[in-house]
Coordinates of C-alpha atoms in Angstrom, one line a residue:
Chain A
M817 CA 14.2 28.5 28.3
E818 CA 11.6 26.0 26.7
C819 CA 11.7 22.7 27.0
S820 CA 9.5 19.5 26.5
F821 CA 10.0 16.0 26.9
A822 CA 7.9 13.3 26.0
L823 CA 7.9 9.3 26.4
T824 CA 6.3 5.8 25.1
G825 CA 5.3 3.3 27.9
K826 CA 3.0 -0.3 27.5
D827 CA -0.2 1.4 26.0
Y828 CA 0.0 5.3 26.4
V829 CA 2.3 8.7 25.8
L830 CA 3.6 10.8 28.1
V831 CA 4.1 14.2 27.0
A832 CA 5.1 17.2 29.3
A833 CA 6.1 20.9 28.0
D834 CA 7.0 23.7 30.4
T835 CA 4.3 26.8 30.8
T836 CA 6.8 29.7 30.6
S837 CA 6.0 32.3 27.8
A838 CA 9.0 35.0 27.1
R839 CA 10.1 37.4 25.3
S840 CA 13.7 38.4 25.5
I841 CA 15.6 37.6 29.0
I842 CA 11.3 38.7 31.1
K843 CA 8.9 35.9 31.4
M844 CA 5.4 37.5 30.8
K845 CA 3.4 34.4 31.0
V846 CA 3.8 31.0 33.7
D847 CA 1.2 29.2 33.3
E848 CA 1.2 28.9 29.4
D849 CA -0.3 25.1 27.8
K850 CA 2.1 24.0 25.3
I851 CA 0.7 21.3 24.5
K852 CA -2.9 20.8 22.2
T853 CA -5.3 18.0 22.1
L854 CA -5.5 18.0 18.1
S855 CA -7.9 14.5 18.7
P856 CA -9.8 12.0 21.2
H857 CA -6.2 10.4 21.1
L858 CA -3.5 12.9 20.0
L859 CA -1.2 15.5 21.1
M860 CA 0.9 18.2 20.4
A861 CA 3.7 19.6 22.4
Y862 CA 5.3 22.9 20.6
S863 CA 8.0 24.9 21.0
G864 CA 10.3 28.0 18.8
E865 CA 10.0 30.9 17.7
P866 CA 7.1 33.2 19.8
G867 CA 4.0 33.7 17.5
D868 CA 5.0 31.0 15.4
T869 CA 4.0 28.5 17.6
V870 CA 0.8 29.1 18.1
Q871 CA -0.2 30.2 14.7
F872 CA 1.5 27.0 13.3
A873 CA -0.3 24.7 16.0
E874 CA -3.6 26.4 15.5
Y875 CA -3.5 26.1 12.2
I876 CA -2.6 21.9 12.1
E877 CA -5.6 21.7 15.3
R878 CA -8.2 22.7 12.8
N879 CA -6.7 20.9 9.8
I880 CA -7.2 18.1 12.0
R881 CA -10.0 18.4 13.3
L882 CA -11.5 19.0 9.4
Y883 CA -10.5 16.4 8.5
H884 CA -12.2 14.2 11.4
I885 CA -15.4 16.6 10.8
R886 CA -15.0 15.4 7.2
N887 CA -14.4 11.7 7.8
L888 CA -16.8 10.6 11.0
Y889 CA -12.7 9.2 12.2
P890 CA -9.8 11.1 13.0
L891 CA -5.9 10.7 11.6
R892 CA -4.1 7.7 12.9
P893 CA -1.2 9.5 15.1
Q894 CA 1.3 7.8 11.7
S895 CA -0.5 9.9 9.4
A896 CA -1.2 13.0 11.6
A897 CA 2.6 13.0 12.1
S898 CA 3.0 12.5 8.0
W899 CA 0.9 15.2 7.4
I900 CA 1.9 17.7 10.1
R901 CA 6.0 17.1 9.2
R902 CA 4.7 17.7 5.6
A903 CA 3.2 21.0 6.4
L904 CA 6.8 22.2 7.9
A905 CA 9.0 21.2 5.5
E906 CA 6.8 22.7 2.8
S907 CA 6.6 26.2 5.0
L908 CA 10.9 25.6 5.3
R909 CA 10.8 26.2 1.4
S910 CA 8.8 29.5 1.3
R911 CA 9.4 33.2 2.1
Q912 CA 8.7 33.3 5.5
S913 CA 8.7 29.9 7.4
Y914 CA 7.4 28.4 10.1
T915 CA 10.2 28.0 13.2
V916 CA 8.5 25.5 15.1
N917 CA 9.8 22.0 17.0
L918 CA 7.2 19.5 17.8
L919 CA 6.9 16.2 19.7
V920 CA 3.5 14.9 18.5
G921 CA 2.1 11.6 20.5
G922 CA -0.5 9.6 20.1
F923 CA -2.7 6.3 20.2
D924 CA -3.8 4.4 17.6
T925 CA -7.2 2.9 18.4
A926 CA -7.3 0.7 15.4
D927 CA -4.6 -1.1 16.6
K928 CA -4.6 -0.1 20.0
T929 CA -0.5 0.9 19.8
P930 CA 1.4 4.0 21.5
H931 CA 3.1 6.2 18.5
L932 CA 5.8 9.1 19.3
Y933 CA 7.4 11.3 16.8
W934 CA 10.4 14.0 17.1
I935 CA 9.2 16.9 14.3
D936 CA 11.7 19.9 13.7
Y937 CA 10.8 23.0 11.9
L938 CA 13.7 21.6 9.3
G939 CA 10.5 19.0 8.9
T940 CA 12.9 16.1 9.8
M941 CA 10.8 13.3 11.2
A942 CA 11.9 10.5 14.1
T943 CA 9.4 7.7 15.4
V944 CA 11.2 7.3 18.3
P945 CA 10.4 5.5 22.1
F946 CA 11.2 8.9 24.5
A947 CA 12.0 12.8 23.5
A948 CA 12.7 16.0 23.8
H949 CA 13.3 19.8 22.8
G950 CA 15.3 22.5 24.0
Y951 CA 18.3 22.5 26.2
G952 CA 16.5 20.0 28.6
S953 CA 17.2 17.6 26.3
Y954 CA 20.9 17.5 27.2
F955 CA 20.3 16.1 30.2
A956 CA 17.0 13.9 29.2
S957 CA 18.2 12.3 26.0
S958 CA 20.9 10.7 28.4
L959 CA 18.7 10.0 31.5
L960 CA 16.1 8.6 29.4
D961 CA 18.1 6.8 27.5
R962 CA 19.4 4.7 31.0
Y963 CA 15.5 4.5 32.8
H964 CA 13.2 4.7 30.3
N965 CA 10.9 1.4 29.5
P966 CA 9.2 1.0 26.7
D967 CA 6.9 -1.5 28.2
G968 CA 6.8 0.3 31.9
T969 CA 3.5 1.2 33.2
L970 CA 2.0 5.2 34.0
E971 CA 4.0 5.2 37.5
E972 CA 7.4 3.9 35.7
G973 CA 6.9 6.5 32.6
L974 CA 5.9 9.6 35.3
D975 CA 9.6 8.1 37.4
A976 CA 11.4 8.5 34.2
L977 CA 9.8 11.4 32.8
R978 CA 10.1 12.9 37.2
R979 CA 14.0 12.7 36.6
A980 CA 14.6 14.8 33.4
I981 CA 12.5 17.5 34.9
D982 CA 14.5 17.3 38.2
E983 CA 17.6 17.1 36.2
T984 CA 16.9 19.9 34.2
A985 CA 16.4 21.9 37.0
K986 CA 18.9 20.9 39.0
R987 CA 21.5 21.2 36.1
L988 CA 20.4 24.2 33.8
V989 CA 20.9 27.8 34.2
V990 CA 17.6 29.4 32.6
S991 CA 15.7 25.8 33.7
P992 CA 11.9 26.8 33.6
G993 CA 10.1 26.4 36.9
K994 CA 6.5 24.7 35.8
Y995 CA 5.4 22.1 33.0
T996 CA 2.2 20.7 31.7
V997 CA 1.9 17.0 31.8
K998 CA -0.5 15.6 29.6
V999 CA -0.6 11.5 29.1
V1000 CA -2.5 9.9 26.1
D1001 CA -4.0 6.2 25.8
K1002 CA -7.1 4.3 25.1
D1003 CA -9.2 6.2 27.0
G1004 CA -8.5 9.2 25.3
V1005 CA -6.6 12.8 26.8
R1006 CA -5.9 13.3 30.4
V1007 CA -3.6 15.8 32.3
I1008 CA -1.7 14.6 35.2
D1009 CA 0.0 16.5 38.4
L1010 CA 3.2 15.9 38.5
Chain B
M1404 CA -27.1 5.3 -17.4
E1405 CA -28.3 3.8 -20.7
A1406 CA -24.8 2.6 -21.8
I1407 CA -23.9 0.7 -18.3
S1408 CA -27.4 -1.3 -18.2
H1409 CA -26.3 -2.8 -21.8
A1410 CA -22.1 -3.2 -20.1
G1411 CA -20.8 -6.4 -19.2
T1412 CA -21.6 -7.4 -15.6
V1413 CA -19.7 -6.6 -12.3
L1414 CA -20.7 -8.3 -9.8
G1415 CA -18.8 -8.3 -5.8
V1416 CA -19.4 -9.3 -2.8
L1417 CA -17.9 -8.9 0.8
A1418 CA -16.7 -11.6 2.9
T1419 CA -15.4 -11.8 6.4
D1420 CA -12.1 -12.4 5.5
G1421 CA -12.0 -10.4 2.2
V1422 CA -13.8 -9.2 -1.0
V1423 CA -14.6 -10.7 -4.3
L1424 CA -15.0 -9.1 -7.8
A1425 CA -16.1 -10.5 -10.9
A1426 CA -16.7 -9.2 -14.0
E1427 CA -18.2 -10.4 -17.3
K1428 CA -16.1 -9.3 -20.8
K1429 CA -17.6 -8.3 -23.7
V1430 CA -15.1 -7.5 -26.2
T1431 CA -14.0 -10.5 -27.3
G1432 CA -13.5 -12.8 -30.6
K1433 CA -11.2 -14.9 -32.5
L1434 CA -9.3 -12.6 -33.7
L1435 CA -9.1 -10.6 -31.0
D1436 CA -5.4 -10.1 -29.9
L1437 CA -5.3 -10.9 -25.9
S1438 CA -1.5 -11.8 -25.7
A1439 CA -1.0 -8.8 -23.5
S1440 CA -3.4 -9.8 -20.8
K1441 CA -1.6 -12.6 -20.4
E1442 CA 1.7 -11.1 -19.6
G1443 CA 3.0 -8.6 -17.2
G1444 CA 3.2 -7.5 -13.9
Y1445 CA -0.8 -7.6 -12.7
G1446 CA -2.4 -4.6 -12.8
G1447 CA -5.7 -6.3 -14.4
S1448 CA -6.0 -7.0 -17.8
G1449 CA -7.3 -3.6 -19.1
E1450 CA -11.0 -4.1 -19.7
K1451 CA -13.3 -4.3 -16.6
I1452 CA -11.4 -5.1 -12.9
F1453 CA -8.1 -3.1 -12.1
L1454 CA -6.0 -2.2 -9.2
L1455 CA -6.5 1.5 -8.0
N1456 CA -4.8 0.5 -5.1
S1457 CA -2.7 -1.1 -2.9
N1458 CA -5.5 -1.8 -0.9
V1459 CA -8.4 -0.8 -3.7
I1460 CA -9.3 -2.9 -6.6
G1461 CA -12.3 -1.5 -9.1
G1462 CA -14.4 -2.6 -11.2
V1463 CA -16.1 -0.7 -13.9
A1464 CA -19.1 -0.8 -16.2
G1465 CA -20.2 1.3 -18.4
L1466 CA -18.4 3.6 -21.7
T1467 CA -14.4 2.3 -21.3
A1468 CA -13.2 5.9 -22.3
D1469 CA -14.3 7.4 -19.4
A1470 CA -13.5 4.5 -17.0
N1471 CA -10.4 4.5 -18.1
S1472 CA -10.3 8.2 -17.5
L1473 CA -11.4 7.9 -14.1
V1474 CA -9.5 4.5 -12.9
N1475 CA -6.6 7.4 -14.0
Y1476 CA -8.0 10.0 -11.4
A1477 CA -8.7 7.3 -9.1
R1478 CA -4.6 6.2 -9.0
S1479 CA -3.6 10.0 -8.5
A1480 CA -6.1 10.4 -6.1
A1481 CA -4.1 7.0 -4.2
Q1482 CA -1.0 8.0 -4.9
E1483 CA -1.6 11.9 -3.2
H1484 CA -3.6 10.4 0.0
L1485 CA 0.0 8.4 0.0
L1486 CA 1.8 11.1 0.1
N1487 CA 0.0 13.6 2.2
Y1488 CA -0.5 10.9 5.0
N1489 CA 1.9 8.1 4.3
E1490 CA -1.0 5.7 4.6
D1491 CA -3.1 3.9 2.2
I1492 CA -6.3 6.0 1.0
P1493 CA -9.3 4.7 3.4
V1494 CA -11.8 2.8 0.8
E1495 CA -15.0 5.1 1.2
L1496 CA -12.6 8.8 1.0
L1497 CA -11.4 7.1 -2.4
A1498 CA -15.0 6.5 -3.6
Q1499 CA -15.9 9.7 -3.1
R1500 CA -12.9 11.4 -4.2
L1501 CA -14.2 10.1 -7.5
C1502 CA -17.7 11.0 -6.5
D1503 CA -16.7 14.4 -6.4
L1504 CA -15.5 14.3 -9.8
K1505 CA -18.3 12.8 -11.1
Q1506 CA -21.0 14.6 -9.3
G1507 CA -19.5 18.1 -11.0
Y1508 CA -20.2 17.0 -14.6
T1509 CA -23.8 16.9 -13.5
Q1510 CA -23.8 20.4 -12.3
Y1511 CA -22.7 22.6 -14.9
G1512 CA -23.5 22.7 -18.3
G1513 CA -21.8 21.9 -21.7
L1514 CA -20.1 18.9 -20.2
R1515 CA -21.2 15.2 -20.8
P1516 CA -20.8 13.3 -17.3
F1517 CA -18.8 10.0 -17.6
G1518 CA -20.9 7.4 -17.8
V1519 CA -19.6 4.8 -15.5
S1520 CA -20.5 2.8 -12.3
L1521 CA -18.4 1.8 -10.6
L1522 CA -17.5 -1.5 -7.6
Y1523 CA -14.6 -0.2 -5.2
A1524 CA -13.4 -3.3 -3.1
G1525 CA -11.1 -2.3 -1.0
Y1526 CA -9.6 -2.4 3.2
D1527 CA -8.4 -0.3 5.4
P1528 CA -7.6 -0.5 9.3
H1529 CA -10.8 2.1 10.0
Y1530 CA -13.8 -0.3 8.8
Q1531 CA -11.9 -3.3 7.9
F1532 CA -13.0 -4.7 4.3
Q1533 CA -15.5 -2.4 2.2
L1534 CA -17.8 -3.2 -1.0
Y1535 CA -19.0 0.6 -2.5
H1536 CA -20.7 1.0 -5.7
S1537 CA -21.0 4.3 -7.4
D1538 CA -23.2 5.7 -10.3
P1539 CA -22.4 8.3 -13.0
S1540 CA -24.6 11.2 -11.0
G1541 CA -21.6 10.9 -7.9
N1542 CA -24.2 9.4 -5.6
Y1543 CA -22.4 6.2 -3.7
S1544 CA -23.5 3.5 -1.0
G1545 CA -21.8 1.0 0.9
W1546 CA -22.8 -2.8 0.4
K1547 CA -23.0 -6.6 1.5
A1548 CA -23.5 -8.0 -2.4
T1549 CA -24.1 -5.8 -5.3
C1550 CA -24.4 -6.0 -9.1
I1551 CA -23.9 -3.5 -11.9
G1552 CA -24.2 -3.9 -15.9
A1553 CA -27.0 -5.9 -17.4
N1554 CA -28.8 -7.9 -15.7
N1555 CA -28.0 -6.3 -12.5
G1556 CA -31.8 -7.6 -11.4
T1557 CA -31.2 -11.0 -11.7
A1558 CA -27.9 -11.3 -10.1
Q1559 CA -29.1 -8.6 -6.9
S1560 CA -31.9 -11.3 -6.2
L1561 CA -29.5 -14.1 -7.0
L1562 CA -27.6 -12.4 -4.4
K1563 CA -30.1 -11.4 -1.3
Q1564 CA -31.2 -15.0 -2.0
E1565 CA -27.8 -16.6 -1.5
Y1566 CA -26.2 -14.0 1.3
K1567 CA -25.3 -14.7 4.2
D1568 CA -23.4 -12.4 6.9
D1569 CA -20.7 -14.3 8.1
I1570 CA -19.8 -15.8 4.6
T1571 CA -15.8 -16.7 3.7
V1572 CA -14.0 -15.2 0.7
E1573 CA -13.7 -19.6 -0.1
D1574 CA -17.9 -19.3 0.1
A1575 CA -17.8 -16.2 -1.9
I1576 CA -15.8 -17.3 -4.6
G1577 CA -18.4 -20.0 -4.7
L1578 CA -21.2 -17.7 -4.8
V1579 CA -19.8 -15.2 -7.4
M1580 CA -19.0 -18.2 -9.9
R1581 CA -22.2 -19.6 -9.6
T1582 CA -24.2 -15.8 -9.6
M1583 CA -21.9 -15.2 -12.9
S1584 CA -22.9 -18.4 -14.9
K1585 CA -26.8 -17.7 -14.4
T1586 CA -26.7 -13.7 -15.4
M1587 CA -24.0 -14.1 -18.0
D1588 CA -25.4 -14.4 -21.4
S1589 CA -23.3 -16.8 -23.0
T1590 CA -24.4 -20.3 -21.5
T1591 CA -19.7 -21.2 -21.2
L1592 CA -17.7 -19.4 -19.2
G1593 CA -14.3 -19.1 -19.9
S1594 CA -11.1 -16.6 -19.2
E1595 CA -12.0 -15.3 -22.4
K1596 CA -15.5 -13.5 -20.9
L1597 CA -14.5 -13.5 -18.0
E1598 CA -12.5 -11.4 -15.3
F1599 CA -11.7 -12.3 -11.5
A1600 CA -10.3 -10.5 -8.5
T1601 CA -10.1 -10.9 -4.3
L1602 CA -8.9 -9.1 -2.0
T1603 CA -7.7 -10.7 1.2
L1604 CA -5.1 -10.0 4.1
D1605 CA -1.7 -11.3 4.0
P1606 CA -1.2 -13.8 6.6
V1607 CA 2.1 -13.5 7.6
T1608 CA 2.1 -8.9 7.4
K1609 CA -1.4 -8.5 7.4
E1610 CA -1.2 -5.9 5.2
P1611 CA -3.9 -6.5 2.5
K1612 CA -3.4 -8.4 -0.8
A1613 CA -5.2 -7.7 -4.1
K1614 CA -5.0 -10.5 -6.6
I1615 CA -6.4 -10.4 -9.9
Y1616 CA -6.7 -13.7 -11.7
R1617 CA -4.7 -14.4 -15.0
P1618 CA -6.6 -15.9 -17.3
S1619 CA -4.7 -18.8 -16.7
E1620 CA -5.7 -18.7 -13.0
V1621 CA -9.8 -18.1 -13.7
D1622 CA -9.9 -21.3 -16.2
V1623 CA -8.2 -22.9 -13.0
L1624 CA -11.0 -21.5 -11.2
L1625 CA -14.0 -22.7 -13.6
K1626 CA -12.9 -25.8 -13.8
K1627 CA -12.7 -26.2 -10.0
F1628 CA -16.9 -25.0 -9.4
D1629 CA -17.1 -27.0 -12.6
L1630 CA -18.4 -24.1 -14.9
A1631 CA -15.7 -24.3 -17.6
K1632 CA -16.6 -24.7 -21.3
K1633 CA -16.3 -28.1 -22.4
D1634 CA -13.9 -29.2 -24.8
E1635 CA -15.9 -29.5 -28.0
D1636 CA -13.8 -32.1 -30.1
A1637 CA -13.1 -33.9 -27.0
E1638 CA -16.9 -34.5 -27.0
M1639 CA -16.9 -35.2 -30.3
K1640 CA -14.9 -37.8 -30.7
T1641 CA -16.3 -39.5 -27.7
A1642 CA -19.4 -39.2 -29.4

């Protein structure tokens, strides 16, 4: 089942999402990238109803890109997250709403700080030091509460993330096999091999 | 355009640590009731300088009724941005929003354009302190120091001579005061003829702090720069 994790460190945000694309009990694909790069310093991991997820993520991606083209600078993480939350909240109150859960992580180049936002399909948003969606969150929340260091180095952050992923693999009956991991910092977005 | 060149002068100077705005009021007189402009939560005395958002002050020159309508639009646009993005609107974006509206009236027949030029003094985290000017056609541009309204040519050349790139807010206030006193038609300055505002960063919160001076504060400032109206009665007595 779908799992996504994210955590902040001293000057970076780590975002991880599993790579399975499933329909009912069948795995259709095992190399799906469910983390979109919205702008040079902004990442969004998405999970939820298949179909809704990609449709909504692309809508967000293109609108954030449009703002970047129009204004020459991209939205700051805090503003982008607020706008995304609003898009979900408005969708929820329409006839057909998007059932999508998000982790938005970004690095604010204006004040050089990392930011992470936990957003669910009801339009709830919380600013958090670490976050998870899916069944993995039952293991990750307590593990990261114990092992997460908000001022940690990238290596420390990766260790904490490995713990969360390994525990999920060990204990969850329907655990996903593979994850994509991305980090965003002052230099932009990079893919990391765990 | 004609109305703007007769309107009261509005002057803006960009400093390293803030922006300064000053304006000459035209509607004055002994019988004009100015009591309202002395009180109130200060968004301005309501003729030339307005608080458009917590991070932007606007100065207007031209048809007052048109200006009021544009100020109202600017305030709505700023609040709409706050609602959508949970941040203060970037200064250039606010200028663009007003210019889009102004441009629209130059394109279609049957409607009269807004006869208003504006100065926007603002702050945002992208470009820090900024000063913009927009005209009735919907053109806008960024400035280090500029002037609109009557005698704007004289003021502009004075500013060009005296402006320095590393000017501080304190010095900018002096520059604005001196330039204003030279460009205004009247020989003596007083709070009934002058509006004044600054935008700086709060030293504690690092948030933009807009200050539109009350008439009493303008008088204190004028006295400081020795430009205040001399008390005629006092002069008579000493003579």
